[in-house]
mmCIF file with all atom_site columns, C-alpha atoms in Angstrom:
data_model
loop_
_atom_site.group_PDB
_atom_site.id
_atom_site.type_symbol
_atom_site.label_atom_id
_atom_site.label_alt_id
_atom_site.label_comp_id
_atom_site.label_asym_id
_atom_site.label_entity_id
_atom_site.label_seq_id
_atom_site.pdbx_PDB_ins_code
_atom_site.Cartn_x
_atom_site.Cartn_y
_atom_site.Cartn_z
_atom_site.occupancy
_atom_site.B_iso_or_equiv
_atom_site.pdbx_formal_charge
_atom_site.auth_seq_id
_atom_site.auth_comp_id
_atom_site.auth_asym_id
_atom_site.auth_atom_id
_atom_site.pdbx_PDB_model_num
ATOM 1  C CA . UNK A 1 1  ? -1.358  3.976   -11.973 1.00 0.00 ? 24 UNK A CA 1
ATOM 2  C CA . UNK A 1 2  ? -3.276  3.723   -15.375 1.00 0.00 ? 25 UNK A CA 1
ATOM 3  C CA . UNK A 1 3  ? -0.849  6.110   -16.481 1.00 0.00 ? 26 UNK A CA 1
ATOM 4  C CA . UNK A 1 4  ? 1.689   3.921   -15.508 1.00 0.00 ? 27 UNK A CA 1
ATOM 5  C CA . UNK A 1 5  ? 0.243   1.082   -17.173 1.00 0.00 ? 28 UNK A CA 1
ATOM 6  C CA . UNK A 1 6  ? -0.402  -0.803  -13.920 1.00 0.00 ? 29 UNK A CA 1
ATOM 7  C CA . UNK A 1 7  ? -4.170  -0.425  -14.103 1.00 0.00 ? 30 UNK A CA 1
ATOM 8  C CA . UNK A 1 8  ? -6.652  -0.184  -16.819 1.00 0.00 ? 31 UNK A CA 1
ATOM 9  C CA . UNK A 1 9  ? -10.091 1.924   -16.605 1.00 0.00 ? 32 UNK A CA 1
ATOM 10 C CA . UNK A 1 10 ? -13.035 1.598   -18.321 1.00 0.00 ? 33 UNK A CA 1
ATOM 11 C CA . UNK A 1 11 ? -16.506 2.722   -17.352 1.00 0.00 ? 34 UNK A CA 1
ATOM 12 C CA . UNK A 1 12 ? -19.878 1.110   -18.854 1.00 0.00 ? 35 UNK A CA 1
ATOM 13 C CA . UNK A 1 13 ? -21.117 3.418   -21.212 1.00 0.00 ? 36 UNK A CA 1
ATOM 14 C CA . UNK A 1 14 ? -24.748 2.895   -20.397 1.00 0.00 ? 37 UNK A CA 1
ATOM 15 C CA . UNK A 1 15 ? -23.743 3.980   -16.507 1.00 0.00 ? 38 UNK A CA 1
ATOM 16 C CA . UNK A 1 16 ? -23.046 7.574   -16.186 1.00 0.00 ? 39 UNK A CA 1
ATOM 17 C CA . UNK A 1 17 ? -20.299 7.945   -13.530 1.00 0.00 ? 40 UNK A CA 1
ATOM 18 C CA . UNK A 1 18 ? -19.329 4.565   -13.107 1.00 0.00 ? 41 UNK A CA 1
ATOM 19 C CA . UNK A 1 19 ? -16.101 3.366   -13.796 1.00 0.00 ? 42 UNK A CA 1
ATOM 20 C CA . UNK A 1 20 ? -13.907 0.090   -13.148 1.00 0.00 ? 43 UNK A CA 1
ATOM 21 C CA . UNK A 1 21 ? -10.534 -0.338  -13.127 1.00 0.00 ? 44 UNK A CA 1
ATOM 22 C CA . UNK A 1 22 ? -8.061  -3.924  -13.301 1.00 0.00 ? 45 UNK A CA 1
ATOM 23 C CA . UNK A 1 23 ? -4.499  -4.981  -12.791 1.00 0.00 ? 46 UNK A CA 1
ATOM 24 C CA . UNK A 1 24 ? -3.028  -5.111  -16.267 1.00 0.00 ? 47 UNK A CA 1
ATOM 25 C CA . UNK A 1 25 ? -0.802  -7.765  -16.950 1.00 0.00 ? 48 UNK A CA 1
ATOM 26 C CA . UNK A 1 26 ? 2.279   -5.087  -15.517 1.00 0.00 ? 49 UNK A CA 1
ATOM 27 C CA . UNK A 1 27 ? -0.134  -4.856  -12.565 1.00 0.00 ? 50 UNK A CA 1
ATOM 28 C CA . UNK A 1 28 ? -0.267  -8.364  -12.167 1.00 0.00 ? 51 UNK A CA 1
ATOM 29 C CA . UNK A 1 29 ? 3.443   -8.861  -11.897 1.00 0.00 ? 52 UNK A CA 1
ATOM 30 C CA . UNK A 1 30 ? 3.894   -6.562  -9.116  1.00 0.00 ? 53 UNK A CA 1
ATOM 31 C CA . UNK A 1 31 ? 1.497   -8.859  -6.681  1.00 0.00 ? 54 UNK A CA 1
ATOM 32 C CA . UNK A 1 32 ? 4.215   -10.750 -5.514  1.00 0.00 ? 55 UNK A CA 1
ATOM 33 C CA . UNK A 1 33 ? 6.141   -8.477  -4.184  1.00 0.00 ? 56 UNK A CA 1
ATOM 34 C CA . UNK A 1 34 ? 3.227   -6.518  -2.487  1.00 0.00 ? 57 UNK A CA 1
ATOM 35 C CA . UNK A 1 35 ? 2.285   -9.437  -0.661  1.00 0.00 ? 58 UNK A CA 1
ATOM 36 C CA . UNK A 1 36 ? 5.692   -10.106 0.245   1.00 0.00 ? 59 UNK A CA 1
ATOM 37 C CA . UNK A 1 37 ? 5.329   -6.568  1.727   1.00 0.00 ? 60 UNK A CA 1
ATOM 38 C CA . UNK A 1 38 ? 2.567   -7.416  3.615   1.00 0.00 ? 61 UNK A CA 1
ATOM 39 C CA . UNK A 1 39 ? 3.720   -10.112 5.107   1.00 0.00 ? 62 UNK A CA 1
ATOM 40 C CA . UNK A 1 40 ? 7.724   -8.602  5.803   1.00 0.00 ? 63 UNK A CA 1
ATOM 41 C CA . UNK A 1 41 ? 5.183   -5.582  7.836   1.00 0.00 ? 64 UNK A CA 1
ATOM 42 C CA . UNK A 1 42 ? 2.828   -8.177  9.651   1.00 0.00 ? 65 UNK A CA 1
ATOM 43 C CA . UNK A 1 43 ? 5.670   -10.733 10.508  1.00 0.00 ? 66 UNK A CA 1
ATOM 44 C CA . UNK A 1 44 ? 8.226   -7.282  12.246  1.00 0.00 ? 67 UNK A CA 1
ATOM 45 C CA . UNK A 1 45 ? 5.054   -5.467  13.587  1.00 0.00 ? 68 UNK A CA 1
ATOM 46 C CA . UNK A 1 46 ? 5.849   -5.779  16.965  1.00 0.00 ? 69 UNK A CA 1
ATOM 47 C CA . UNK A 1 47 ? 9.336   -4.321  16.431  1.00 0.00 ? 70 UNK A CA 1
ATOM 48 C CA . UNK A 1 48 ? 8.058   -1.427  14.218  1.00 0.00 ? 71 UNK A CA 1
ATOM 49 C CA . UNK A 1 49 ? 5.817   -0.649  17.410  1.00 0.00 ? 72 UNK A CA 1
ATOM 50 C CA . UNK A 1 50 ? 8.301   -0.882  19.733  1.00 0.00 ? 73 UNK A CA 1
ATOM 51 C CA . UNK A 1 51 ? 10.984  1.689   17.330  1.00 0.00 ? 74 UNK A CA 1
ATOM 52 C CA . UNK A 1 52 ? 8.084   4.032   17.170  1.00 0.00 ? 75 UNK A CA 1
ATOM 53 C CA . UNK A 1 53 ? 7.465   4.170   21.336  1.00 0.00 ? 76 UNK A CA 1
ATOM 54 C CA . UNK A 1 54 ? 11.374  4.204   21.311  1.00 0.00 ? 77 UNK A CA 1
ATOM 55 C CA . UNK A 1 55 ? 11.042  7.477   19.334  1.00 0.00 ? 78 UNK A CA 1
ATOM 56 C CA . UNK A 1 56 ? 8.274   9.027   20.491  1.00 0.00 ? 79 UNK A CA 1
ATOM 57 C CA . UNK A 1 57 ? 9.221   8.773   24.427  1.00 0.00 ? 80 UNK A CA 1
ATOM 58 C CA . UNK A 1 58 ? 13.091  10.607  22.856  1.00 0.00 ? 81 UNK A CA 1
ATOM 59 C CA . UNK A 1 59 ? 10.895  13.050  20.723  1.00 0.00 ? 82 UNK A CA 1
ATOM 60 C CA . UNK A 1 60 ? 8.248   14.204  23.764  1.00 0.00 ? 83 UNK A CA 1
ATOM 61 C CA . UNK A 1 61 ? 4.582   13.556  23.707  1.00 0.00 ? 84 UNK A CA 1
ATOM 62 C CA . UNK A 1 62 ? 3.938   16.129  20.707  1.00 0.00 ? 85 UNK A CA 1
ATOM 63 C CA . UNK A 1 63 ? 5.564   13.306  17.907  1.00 0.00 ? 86 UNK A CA 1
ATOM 64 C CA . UNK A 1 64 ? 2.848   11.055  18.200  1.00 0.00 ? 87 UNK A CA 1
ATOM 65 C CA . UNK A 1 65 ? 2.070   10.019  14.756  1.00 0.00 ? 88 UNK A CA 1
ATOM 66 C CA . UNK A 1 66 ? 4.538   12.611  13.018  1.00 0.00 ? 89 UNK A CA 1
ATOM 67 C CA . UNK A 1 67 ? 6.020   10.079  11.518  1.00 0.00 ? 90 UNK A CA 1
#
């Protein structure tokens, strides 16, 4: 993501191993639509549970969790 130019790092220099990172301004603009995400997943939850017992009762026991 830093690569990317969605997050910058820096670390202190007077703390060995410690580093931070932040949203750039790139970063920023993405919040938006990541909490629109969140709230799409949260608000069709209960139908995303249901497709996955839909498969997994097709696909046998085993596909529990396989995605």
């Amino acid at each position: 993501m830093v690569r990317d130019g969605l997050v910058s790092r820096t670390g202190p220099v007077a703390v060995a191993g410690r580093v931070e990172y932040a949203l750039t301004g790139l970063g920023r603009s993405l919040l938006p639509l990541v909490v629109a995400l969140g709230e799409w997943a949260m608000a069709n939850q209960p139908a995303i549970d249901r497709a996955r017992a839909r498969h997994d009762d097709r696909a046998g026991s085993g596909a529990a969790g396989a995605g």
